[in-house]
mmCIF file of C-alpha atoms in Angstrom:
data_model
loop_
_atom_site.group_PDB
_atom_site.id
_atom_site.type_symbol
_atom_site.label_atom_id
_atom_site.label_comp_id
_atom_site.label_asym_id
_atom_site.label_seq_id
_atom_site.Cartn_x
_atom_site.Cartn_y
_atom_site.Cartn_z
ATOM 1 C CA MET A 1 54.538 213.472 41.568
ATOM 2 C CA ALA A 2 51.461 212.292 43.548
ATOM 3 C CA TRP A 3 48.505 214.559 43.971
ATOM 4 C CA THR A 4 47.695 215.920 47.402
ATOM 5 C CA ASN A 5 44.325 215.383 49.063
ATOM 6 C CA TYR A 6 43.320 218.973 48.258
ATOM 7 C CA GLN A 7 44.307 218.646 44.647
ATOM 8 C CA LEU A 8 42.253 215.328 44.365
ATOM 9 C CA PHE A 9 39.248 217.163 45.994
ATOM 10 C CA LEU A 10 39.573 220.017 43.466
ATOM 11 C CA ALA A 11 39.605 217.626 40.532
ATOM 12 C CA GLY A 12 36.672 215.625 41.844
ATOM 13 C CA LEU A 13 34.747 218.827 42.578
ATOM 14 C CA MET A 14 35.270 220.039 39.069
ATOM 15 C CA LEU A 15 34.230 216.746 37.490
ATOM 16 C CA VAL A 16 31.220 216.310 39.680
ATOM 17 C CA THR A 17 29.820 219.808 39.531
ATOM 18 C CA GLY A 18 30.566 220.259 35.804
ATOM 19 C CA SER A 19 28.510 217.139 35.088
ATOM 20 C CA ILE A 20 25.726 218.191 37.404
ATOM 21 C CA ASN A 21 25.536 221.448 35.638
ATOM 22 C CA THR A 22 24.490 219.941 32.280
ATOM 23 C CA LEU A 23 22.732 216.863 33.658
ATOM 24 C CA ALA A 24 20.443 218.910 35.993
ATOM 25 C CA ALA A 25 19.407 221.324 33.147
ATOM 26 C CA LYS A 26 18.587 218.249 30.894
ATOM 27 C CA TRP A 27 16.718 216.540 33.761
ATOM 28 C CA ALA A 28 14.465 219.658 34.268
ATOM 29 C CA ASP A 29 13.765 219.597 30.459
ATOM 30 C CA THR A 30 12.563 215.963 30.650
ATOM 31 C CA LEU A 31 10.121 216.415 33.587
ATOM 32 C CA ASN A 32 6.462 216.586 32.583
ATOM 33 C CA THR A 33 3.704 218.152 34.575
ATOM 34 C CA LYS A 34 0.572 220.479 34.332
ATOM 35 C CA GLY A 35 1.048 224.291 34.373
ATOM 36 C CA CYS A 36 -1.210 227.025 35.590
ATOM 37 C CA LYS A 37 -5.038 226.820 35.776
ATOM 38 C CA GLY A 38 -5.264 223.101 34.959
ATOM 39 C CA SER A 39 -3.434 223.373 31.671
ATOM 40 C CA THR A 40 -2.466 220.332 29.765
ATOM 41 C CA SER A 41 0.525 218.353 30.911
ATOM 42 C CA HIS A 42 3.728 219.223 29.058
ATOM 43 C CA THR A 43 7.577 219.158 29.611
ATOM 44 C CA PHE A 44 9.424 221.919 31.432
ATOM 45 C CA GLN A 45 10.783 223.861 28.540
ATOM 46 C CA HIS A 46 11.605 227.331 29.664
ATOM 47 C CA PRO A 47 15.099 228.116 28.356
ATOM 48 C CA PHE A 48 15.088 231.825 29.238
ATOM 49 C CA LEU A 49 14.042 231.309 32.738
ATOM 50 C CA GLN A 50 16.712 228.651 33.007
ATOM 51 C CA ALA A 51 19.228 231.089 31.519
ATOM 52 C CA SER A 52 18.365 233.667 34.288
ATOM 53 C CA GLY A 53 19.003 230.959 36.870
ATOM 54 C CA MET A 54 22.295 230.304 35.257
ATOM 55 C CA PHE A 55 23.260 233.843 35.502
ATOM 56 C CA LEU A 56 22.246 233.804 39.180
ATOM 57 C CA GLY A 57 24.642 230.975 39.584
ATOM 58 C CA GLU A 58 27.317 233.123 37.951
ATOM 59 C CA LEU A 59 26.498 236.021 40.064
ATOM 60 C CA SER A 60 27.112 233.704 43.226
ATOM 61 C CA CYS A 61 30.689 233.367 41.917
ATOM 62 C CA LEU A 62 31.328 236.742 43.535
ATOM 63 C CA ALA A 63 30.752 234.885 46.974
ATOM 64 C CA ALA A 64 33.472 232.443 45.964
ATOM 65 C CA PHE A 65 35.793 235.391 45.031
ATOM 66 C CA TYR A 66 35.317 237.055 48.338
ATOM 67 C CA PHE A 67 35.782 233.721 50.129
ATOM 68 C CA LEU A 68 39.244 233.514 48.404
ATOM 69 C CA LEU A 69 39.733 237.242 49.343
ATOM 70 C CA CYS A 70 39.252 236.619 53.075
ATOM 71 C CA ARG A 71 41.537 233.541 52.879
ATOM 72 C CA ASN A 72 44.021 235.822 51.078
ATOM 73 C CA ARG A 73 44.261 238.047 54.103
ATOM 74 C CA ARG A 74 45.566 235.162 56.072
ATOM 75 C CA ARG A 75 47.691 233.598 53.423
ATOM 76 C CA PRO A 76 49.138 235.965 50.809
ATOM 77 C CA ASP A 77 47.886 235.138 47.187
ATOM 78 C CA SER A 78 49.266 237.114 44.362
ATOM 79 C CA ASN A 79 46.514 235.966 41.930
ATOM 80 C CA ILE A 80 43.886 238.032 43.847
ATOM 81 C CA THR A 81 44.243 241.807 43.407
ATOM 82 C CA PRO A 82 40.873 243.340 44.286
ATOM 83 C CA GLN A 83 42.390 246.775 44.863
ATOM 84 C CA GLN A 84 42.974 247.409 41.195
ATOM 85 C CA PRO A 85 40.140 249.617 39.963
ATOM 86 C CA PHE A 86 38.173 248.767 36.804
ATOM 87 C CA ASN A 87 35.002 249.927 35.131
ATOM 88 C CA PRO A 88 32.323 247.361 35.643
ATOM 89 C CA LEU A 89 30.598 248.500 32.441
ATOM 90 C CA LEU A 90 33.479 246.879 30.513
ATOM 91 C CA PHE A 91 31.722 243.559 31.330
ATOM 92 C CA LEU A 92 28.351 244.593 29.721
ATOM 93 C CA PRO A 93 29.236 243.782 26.110
ATOM 94 C CA PRO A 94 30.594 240.282 26.901
ATOM 95 C CA ALA A 95 27.583 239.754 29.351
ATOM 96 C CA LEU A 96 25.336 240.510 26.388
ATOM 97 C CA CYS A 97 27.048 237.872 24.300
ATOM 98 C CA ASP A 98 26.964 235.395 27.317
ATOM 99 C CA MET A 99 23.204 236.149 27.693
ATOM 100 C CA ILE A 100 22.402 235.413 24.000
ATOM 101 C CA GLY A 101 24.612 232.506 23.657
ATOM 102 C CA THR A 102 23.411 230.839 26.951
ATOM 103 C CA SER A 103 19.773 231.357 25.991
ATOM 104 C CA ILE A 104 20.231 229.782 22.582
ATOM 105 C CA MET A 105 22.091 226.786 24.220
ATOM 106 C CA TYR A 106 19.326 226.147 26.649
ATOM 107 C CA MET A 107 16.838 226.235 23.875
ATOM 108 C CA ALA A 108 19.059 223.661 21.975
ATOM 109 C CA LEU A 109 19.309 221.441 25.023
ATOM 110 C CA ASN A 110 15.439 220.917 24.759
ATOM 111 C CA MET A 111 15.968 219.562 21.366
ATOM 112 C CA THR A 112 19.122 217.454 21.438
ATOM 113 C CA SER A 113 20.907 215.114 23.816
ATOM 114 C CA ALA A 114 22.886 216.247 26.776
ATOM 115 C CA SER A 115 26.141 214.349 25.370
ATOM 116 C CA SER A 116 25.901 215.982 21.946
ATOM 117 C CA PHE A 117 25.228 219.344 23.695
ATOM 118 C CA GLN A 118 28.480 219.022 25.617
ATOM 119 C CA MET A 119 30.406 217.768 22.680
ATOM 120 C CA LEU A 120 29.294 220.293 20.172
ATOM 121 C CA ARG A 121 30.375 223.137 22.620
ATOM 122 C CA GLY A 122 33.850 222.193 21.451
ATOM 123 C CA ALA A 123 33.246 224.200 18.378
ATOM 124 C CA VAL A 124 34.084 227.303 20.355
ATOM 125 C CA ILE A 125 37.611 226.925 19.604
ATOM 126 C CA ILE A 126 37.102 227.179 15.923
ATOM 127 C CA PHE A 127 35.396 230.513 16.069
ATOM 128 C CA THR A 128 37.628 231.814 18.921
ATOM 129 C CA GLY A 129 40.770 231.055 16.830
ATOM 130 C CA LEU A 130 39.377 232.616 13.712
ATOM 131 C CA LEU A 131 38.003 235.792 15.575
ATOM 132 C CA SER A 132 41.375 236.156 17.272
ATOM 133 C CA VAL A 133 43.158 236.306 14.001
ATOM 134 C CA ALA A 134 40.695 238.827 12.505
ATOM 135 C CA PHE A 135 40.225 241.248 15.562
ATOM 136 C CA LEU A 136 43.240 240.635 17.870
ATOM 137 C CA GLY A 137 45.800 240.359 15.199
ATOM 138 C CA ARG A 138 46.892 236.996 16.479
ATOM 139 C CA LYS A 139 48.945 234.546 14.310
ATOM 140 C CA LEU A 140 47.856 230.935 14.947
ATOM 141 C CA GLN A 141 50.554 228.302 15.052
ATOM 142 C CA TRP A 142 50.426 225.228 12.772
ATOM 143 C CA ASN A 143 49.115 222.989 15.556
ATOM 144 C CA GLN A 144 46.164 225.379 16.158
ATOM 145 C CA TRP A 145 45.180 225.344 12.512
ATOM 146 C CA ILE A 146 45.327 221.525 12.540
ATOM 147 C CA GLY A 147 43.375 221.522 15.760
ATOM 148 C CA ILE A 148 40.638 223.565 14.036
ATOM 149 C CA PHE A 149 40.358 221.312 11.167
ATOM 150 C CA VAL A 150 40.363 218.276 13.372
ATOM 151 C CA THR A 151 37.695 219.715 15.486
ATOM 152 C CA ILE A 152 35.500 220.476 12.485
ATOM 153 C CA ALA A 153 35.796 216.849 11.544
ATOM 154 C CA GLY A 154 34.728 215.797 15.028
ATOM 155 C CA LEU A 155 31.642 217.964 14.828
ATOM 156 C CA VAL A 156 30.778 216.424 11.553
ATOM 157 C CA VAL A 157 31.021 212.895 13.177
ATOM 158 C CA VAL A 158 28.990 213.885 16.149
ATOM 159 C CA GLY A 159 26.293 215.437 13.978
ATOM 160 C CA LEU A 160 26.204 212.371 11.861
ATOM 161 C CA ALA A 161 25.819 210.193 14.920
ATOM 162 C CA ASP A 162 22.852 212.220 15.936
ATOM 163 C CA LEU A 163 21.325 211.770 12.440
ATOM 164 C CA LEU A 164 21.723 208.012 12.316
ATOM 165 C CA SER A 165 20.485 207.570 15.972
ATOM 166 C CA ASN A 166 17.179 209.212 15.168
ATOM 167 C CA SER A 167 16.725 208.599 11.548
ATOM 168 C CA GLU A 168 13.346 206.822 12.034
ATOM 169 C CA GLU A 169 11.442 209.656 13.660
ATOM 170 C CA ASN A 170 11.199 212.604 11.231
ATOM 171 C CA HIS A 171 9.823 215.196 13.641
ATOM 172 C CA GLN A 172 12.453 214.351 16.296
ATOM 173 C CA LEU A 173 15.157 214.251 13.637
ATOM 174 C CA ILE A 174 14.276 217.843 12.589
ATOM 175 C CA ASN A 175 14.384 219.017 16.335
ATOM 176 C CA ILE A 176 17.826 217.274 16.781
ATOM 177 C CA ILE A 177 19.342 219.013 13.685
ATOM 178 C CA THR A 178 17.902 222.267 14.784
ATOM 179 C CA GLY A 179 19.338 221.885 18.272
ATOM 180 C CA ASP A 180 22.695 220.914 16.949
ATOM 181 C CA LEU A 181 22.809 223.931 14.717
ATOM 182 C CA LEU A 182 21.677 226.227 17.486
ATOM 183 C CA ILE A 183 24.493 224.916 19.677
ATOM 184 C CA ILE A 184 27.036 225.727 17.030
ATOM 185 C CA MET A 185 25.512 229.213 16.350
ATOM 186 C CA ALA A 186 25.822 229.880 20.083
ATOM 187 C CA GLN A 187 29.457 229.010 20.124
ATOM 188 C CA VAL A 188 29.987 231.838 17.486
ATOM 189 C CA ILE A 189 28.499 234.366 20.038
ATOM 190 C CA LEU A 190 30.471 232.974 22.910
ATOM 191 C CA ALA A 191 33.578 233.169 20.867
ATOM 192 C CA ILE A 192 32.826 236.865 20.325
ATOM 193 C CA GLN A 193 32.438 237.087 24.136
ATOM 194 C CA MET A 194 35.889 235.532 24.734
ATOM 195 C CA VAL A 195 37.436 237.996 22.148
ATOM 196 C CA LEU A 196 35.889 241.013 23.662
ATOM 197 C CA GLU A 197 36.987 239.890 27.209
ATOM 198 C CA GLU A 198 40.503 239.447 26.046
ATOM 199 C CA LYS A 199 40.637 242.737 24.244
ATOM 200 C CA PHE A 200 39.062 244.966 26.834
ATOM 201 C CA ILE A 201 39.061 243.196 30.230
ATOM 202 C CA TYR A 202 42.193 241.046 30.638
ATOM 203 C CA LYS A 203 44.569 244.019 30.503
ATOM 204 C CA HIS A 204 42.917 245.007 33.786
ATOM 205 C CA ASP A 205 43.850 241.966 35.523
ATOM 206 C CA VAL A 206 40.482 241.255 36.994
ATOM 207 C CA HIS A 207 40.253 237.870 38.970
ATOM 208 C CA PRO A 208 38.330 235.337 36.868
ATOM 209 C CA LEU A 209 35.829 234.653 39.566
ATOM 210 C CA ARG A 210 35.147 238.352 39.812
ATOM 211 C CA ALA A 211 34.792 238.673 36.102
ATOM 212 C CA VAL A 212 32.300 235.711 36.021
ATOM 213 C CA GLY A 213 30.245 237.091 38.911
ATOM 214 C CA THR A 214 30.124 240.631 37.299
ATOM 215 C CA GLU A 215 28.951 239.333 34.047
ATOM 216 C CA GLY A 216 26.431 237.061 35.801
ATOM 217 C CA GLY A 217 25.106 240.029 37.547
ATOM 218 C CA PHE A 218 24.472 241.973 34.259
ATOM 219 C CA GLY A 219 23.060 238.839 32.638
ATOM 220 C CA PHE A 220 20.763 238.093 35.542
ATOM 221 C CA VAL A 221 19.244 241.609 35.608
ATOM 222 C CA ILE A 222 18.942 241.912 31.724
ATOM 223 C CA VAL A 223 17.239 238.409 31.307
ATOM 224 C CA SER A 224 14.985 238.910 34.343
ATOM 225 C CA LEU A 225 13.697 242.212 32.817
ATOM 226 C CA LEU A 226 13.232 240.524 29.366
ATOM 227 C CA LEU A 227 11.049 237.833 30.872
ATOM 228 C CA ILE A 228 8.259 240.404 30.996
ATOM 229 C CA PRO A 229 7.906 241.233 27.226
ATOM 230 C CA MET A 230 8.627 237.459 26.504
ATOM 231 C CA TYR A 231 5.469 236.610 28.307
ATOM 232 C CA TYR A 232 3.450 238.451 25.551
ATOM 233 C CA ILE A 233 5.523 237.552 22.561
ATOM 234 C CA PRO A 234 3.921 234.713 20.438
ATOM 235 C CA ALA A 235 6.177 231.809 19.521
ATOM 236 C CA HIS A 236 3.536 229.512 18.050
ATOM 237 C CA ASP A 237 4.857 225.951 17.457
ATOM 238 C CA PHE A 238 8.322 226.925 18.947
ATOM 239 C CA SER A 239 6.872 226.981 22.417
ATOM 240 C CA ASN A 240 5.173 224.023 24.159
ATOM 241 C CA ASN A 241 3.213 225.894 26.802
ATOM 242 C CA ASP A 242 -0.580 226.480 26.383
ATOM 243 C CA ARG A 243 -0.235 230.202 25.613
ATOM 244 C CA HIS A 244 2.377 229.584 22.853
ATOM 245 C CA VAL A 245 4.468 232.523 23.925
ATOM 246 C CA LEU A 246 8.177 232.858 23.897
ATOM 247 C CA GLU A 247 8.587 232.442 27.619
ATOM 248 C CA ASP A 248 5.704 231.854 30.153
ATOM 249 C CA SER A 249 7.374 232.310 33.451
ATOM 250 C CA LEU A 250 4.174 231.995 35.399
ATOM 251 C CA ASP A 251 3.559 228.633 33.725
ATOM 252 C CA ALA A 252 7.186 227.596 34.819
ATOM 253 C CA PHE A 253 6.469 228.570 38.550
ATOM 254 C CA CYS A 254 3.225 226.589 38.478
ATOM 255 C CA GLN A 255 5.019 223.513 37.018
ATOM 256 C CA MET A 256 7.605 223.863 39.879
ATOM 257 C CA GLY A 257 4.735 223.828 42.272
ATOM 258 C CA ASN A 258 3.132 220.740 40.714
ATOM 259 C CA GLN A 259 6.436 218.823 40.332
ATOM 260 C CA PRO A 260 9.010 219.620 43.088
ATOM 261 C CA LEU A 261 11.578 217.691 41.190
ATOM 262 C CA ILE A 262 11.929 220.574 38.824
ATOM 263 C CA ILE A 263 13.058 222.773 41.665
ATOM 264 C CA VAL A 264 15.559 220.202 42.756
ATOM 265 C CA ALA A 265 16.928 220.092 39.172
ATOM 266 C CA LEU A 266 17.038 223.797 38.916
ATOM 267 C CA VAL A 267 18.927 224.239 42.233
ATOM 268 C CA GLY A 268 21.335 221.625 41.286
ATOM 269 C CA ASN A 269 22.074 223.602 38.081
ATOM 270 C CA ILE A 270 22.324 226.920 39.692
ATOM 271 C CA SER A 271 24.344 225.795 42.743
ATOM 272 C CA SER A 272 26.912 223.852 40.654
ATOM 273 C CA ILE A 273 28.016 226.872 38.720
ATOM 274 C CA PRO A 274 30.108 228.682 41.337
ATOM 275 C CA PHE A 275 31.576 225.458 42.638
ATOM 276 C CA PHE A 276 32.631 224.467 39.060
ATOM 277 C CA ASN A 277 34.119 227.869 38.315
ATOM 278 C CA PHE A 278 35.962 227.866 41.692
ATOM 279 C CA ALA A 279 37.201 224.394 41.118
ATOM 280 C CA GLY A 280 38.330 224.984 37.481
ATOM 281 C CA ILE A 281 40.362 228.070 38.424
ATOM 282 C CA SER A 282 41.804 226.318 41.417
ATOM 283 C CA VAL A 283 42.831 223.233 39.324
ATOM 284 C CA THR A 284 44.526 225.417 36.813
ATOM 285 C CA LYS A 285 46.483 227.172 39.698
ATOM 286 C CA GLU A 286 47.201 224.081 41.799
ATOM 287 C CA ILE A 287 47.874 221.505 39.150
ATOM 288 C CA SER A 288 47.810 222.684 35.527
ATOM 289 C CA ALA A 289 45.754 224.011 32.686
ATOM 290 C CA THR A 290 46.253 220.607 31.031
ATOM 291 C CA THR A 291 44.687 218.753 33.825
ATOM 292 C CA ARG A 292 41.672 221.165 33.664
ATOM 293 C CA MET A 293 41.177 220.374 29.961
ATOM 294 C CA VAL A 294 41.372 216.631 30.641
ATOM 295 C CA LEU A 295 38.859 216.859 33.433
ATOM 296 C CA ASP A 296 36.575 218.856 31.213
ATOM 297 C CA SER A 297 36.832 216.010 28.659
ATOM 298 C CA LEU A 298 36.090 213.472 31.342
ATOM 299 C CA ARG A 299 32.992 215.495 32.241
ATOM 300 C CA THR A 300 31.722 214.906 28.699
ATOM 301 C CA VAL A 301 32.299 211.198 29.262
ATOM 302 C CA ALA A 302 30.391 211.236 32.515
ATOM 303 C CA ILE A 303 27.460 213.137 31.027
ATOM 304 C CA TRP A 304 27.305 210.696 28.123
ATOM 305 C CA ILE A 305 27.423 207.592 30.479
ATOM 306 C CA VAL A 306 24.632 209.011 32.787
ATOM 307 C CA SER A 307 22.493 209.905 29.652
ATOM 308 C CA LEU A 308 22.714 206.462 28.348
ATOM 309 C CA GLY A 309 22.085 204.893 31.816
ATOM 310 C CA VAL A 310 18.808 206.863 32.331
ATOM 311 C CA GLY A 311 17.614 206.276 28.778
ATOM 312 C CA TRP A 312 17.881 209.916 27.516
ATOM 313 C CA GLU A 313 19.679 208.766 24.369
ATOM 314 C CA VAL A 314 20.547 205.684 22.446
ATOM 315 C CA PHE A 315 24.134 204.406 22.080
ATOM 316 C CA HIS A 316 25.860 204.925 18.748
ATOM 317 C CA PRO A 317 29.440 203.955 18.137
ATOM 318 C CA LEU A 318 30.064 207.167 15.987
ATOM 319 C CA GLN A 319 29.733 209.190 19.225
ATOM 320 C CA ILE A 320 32.815 207.635 20.746
ATOM 321 C CA LEU A 321 34.706 208.339 17.416
ATOM 322 C CA GLY A 322 33.389 211.970 17.331
ATOM 323 C CA PHE A 323 34.379 212.540 20.947
ATOM 324 C CA VAL A 324 37.937 211.213 20.409
ATOM 325 C CA ILE A 325 38.374 213.373 17.227
ATOM 326 C CA LEU A 326 37.172 216.490 19.286
ATOM 327 C CA LEU A 327 39.532 215.560 22.017
ATOM 328 C CA VAL A 328 42.383 215.343 19.686
ATOM 329 C CA GLY A 329 41.426 218.682 18.014
ATOM 330 C CA THR A 330 41.266 220.418 21.361
ATOM 331 C CA ALA A 331 44.495 219.046 22.549
ATOM 332 C CA LEU A 332 46.279 220.088 19.473
ATOM 333 C CA TYR A 333 44.724 223.587 19.582
ATOM 334 C CA ASN A 334 45.799 224.099 23.212
ATOM 335 C CA GLY A 335 49.344 222.660 22.445
ATOM 336 C CA LEU A 336 49.174 219.676 24.661
ATOM 337 C CA HIS A 337 51.135 217.757 22.115
ATOM 338 C CA LYS A 338 54.245 219.826 22.939
ATOM 339 C CA PRO A 339 55.213 218.069 26.278
ATOM 340 C CA LEU A 340 54.702 214.846 24.756
ATOM 341 C CA LEU A 341 57.099 215.686 21.721
ATOM 342 C CA ASP A 342 59.547 217.186 24.159
ATOM 343 C CA LYS A 343 59.561 213.894 26.274
ATOM 344 C CA LEU A 344 60.026 211.754 23.084
ATOM 345 C CA LEU A 345 62.949 213.968 21.952
ATOM 346 C CA ARG A 346 64.561 213.832 25.405
ATOM 347 C CA CYS A 347 64.141 209.977 25.336
ATOM 348 C CA LYS A 348 65.687 209.825 21.921
ATOM 349 C CA THR A 349 68.568 212.101 22.743
ATOM 350 C CA SER A 350 69.414 210.122 25.833
ATOM 351 C CA GLN A 351 69.340 206.922 23.813
ATOM 352 C CA ASN A 352 71.638 208.395 21.256
ATOM 353 C CA ASP A 353 74.077 209.646 23.952
ATOM 354 C CA ILE A 354 74.172 206.201 25.420
ATOM 355 C CA ALA A 355 74.775 204.628 22.045
ATOM 356 C CA GLU A 356 77.531 207.232 21.335
ATOM 357 C CA ARG A 357 79.319 206.542 24.676
ATOM 358 C CA GLU A 358 79.223 202.799 24.026
ATOM 359 C CA SER A 359 80.558 203.291 20.641
ATOM 360 C CA LEU A 360 83.469 205.519 21.876
ATOM 361 C CA LEU A 361 84.370 203.150 24.872
ATOM 362 C CA GLY A 362 83.906 199.970 22.997
ATOM 363 C CA THR A 363 83.554 196.640 24.527
ATOM 364 C CA ASP A 364 87.080 195.173 23.694
ATOM 365 C CA ARG A 365 89.157 198.030 24.900
ATOM 366 C CA ALA A 366 91.385 197.388 27.918
ATOM 367 C CA PRO A 367 91.034 199.487 30.998
ATOM 368 C CA ILE A 368 93.466 202.345 31.195
ATOM 369 C CA ASN A 369 95.034 201.087 34.447
ATOM 370 C CA ASP A 370 95.535 197.489 33.029
ATOM 371 C CA ALA A 371 99.009 196.336 34.198
ATOM 372 C CA SER A 372 99.492 194.452 30.978
#
């Protein structure tokens, strides 16, 4: 069945805003300018400030939720049930996990490529699957176990591609290895977040946009408050600002003033988040969860192509192999092989039925009403 114009719009919106989300953050990291009081020129590496911006974007998902709620008043939609009471503090533990995991990933994005950043995030299914067995008592099916092992193989290939692409520069190689490991570490924390959400929140039937917005509110407030002590905590070589502290927010704002393109990149990153979440949820509802996964994979391809085009990374054939293996692992884990197998079985059954009918009728038998 052909897609409607609205479905095409949703698919395009999810692909574009999802790509912008990562590319805008990486673009900000690459911009180089002076900070406060004539400090030396340095790149915009402020992961915790960027994390607070991301949570601000998640908080704006509440606006998307209330937009759907207003539309619901004119057109009934059973997926939105805002009247159901729930305790917002239920979102605090997963919000803390989201805060830590996101901050680590923004730190990692300063060290590795945007495409590897996006691909390595696929590791979340490994830890989500294992933690769901341990804490939710779930039994994984055979295809999910195979998907986990295939995903591990894909992660190894992607990591190997990073090593081979930057083997000549020792300092940069160490940064890339550290960045890749930080991304995988962040996926452990984000997997804990997903398990907590499933165990304590999903039973309350809270709309996904409302859940994302509430967690974003907690994350934004907590990270914004933590920026104050981070301004005084020494980080030595880990930080590239002149004061060498964990997060120099004043330096970040000075850099924004000196280089307006940083503001453009941050606004693109923040504003893409509510549109991406809205489009993703709508694609699942209007088309299918399978389509959403495929679009998310295409987002990785788009990020990789743009990164190559602007010179942020060097092409290596192993990245293609790693991406394909990760895609197969994700598809197996999510059971996307089942419709294909069902279709093959139906085709085989129909062919067998046709062969059986032909063998029963035969080609040399006379018609029943033959006069002879």
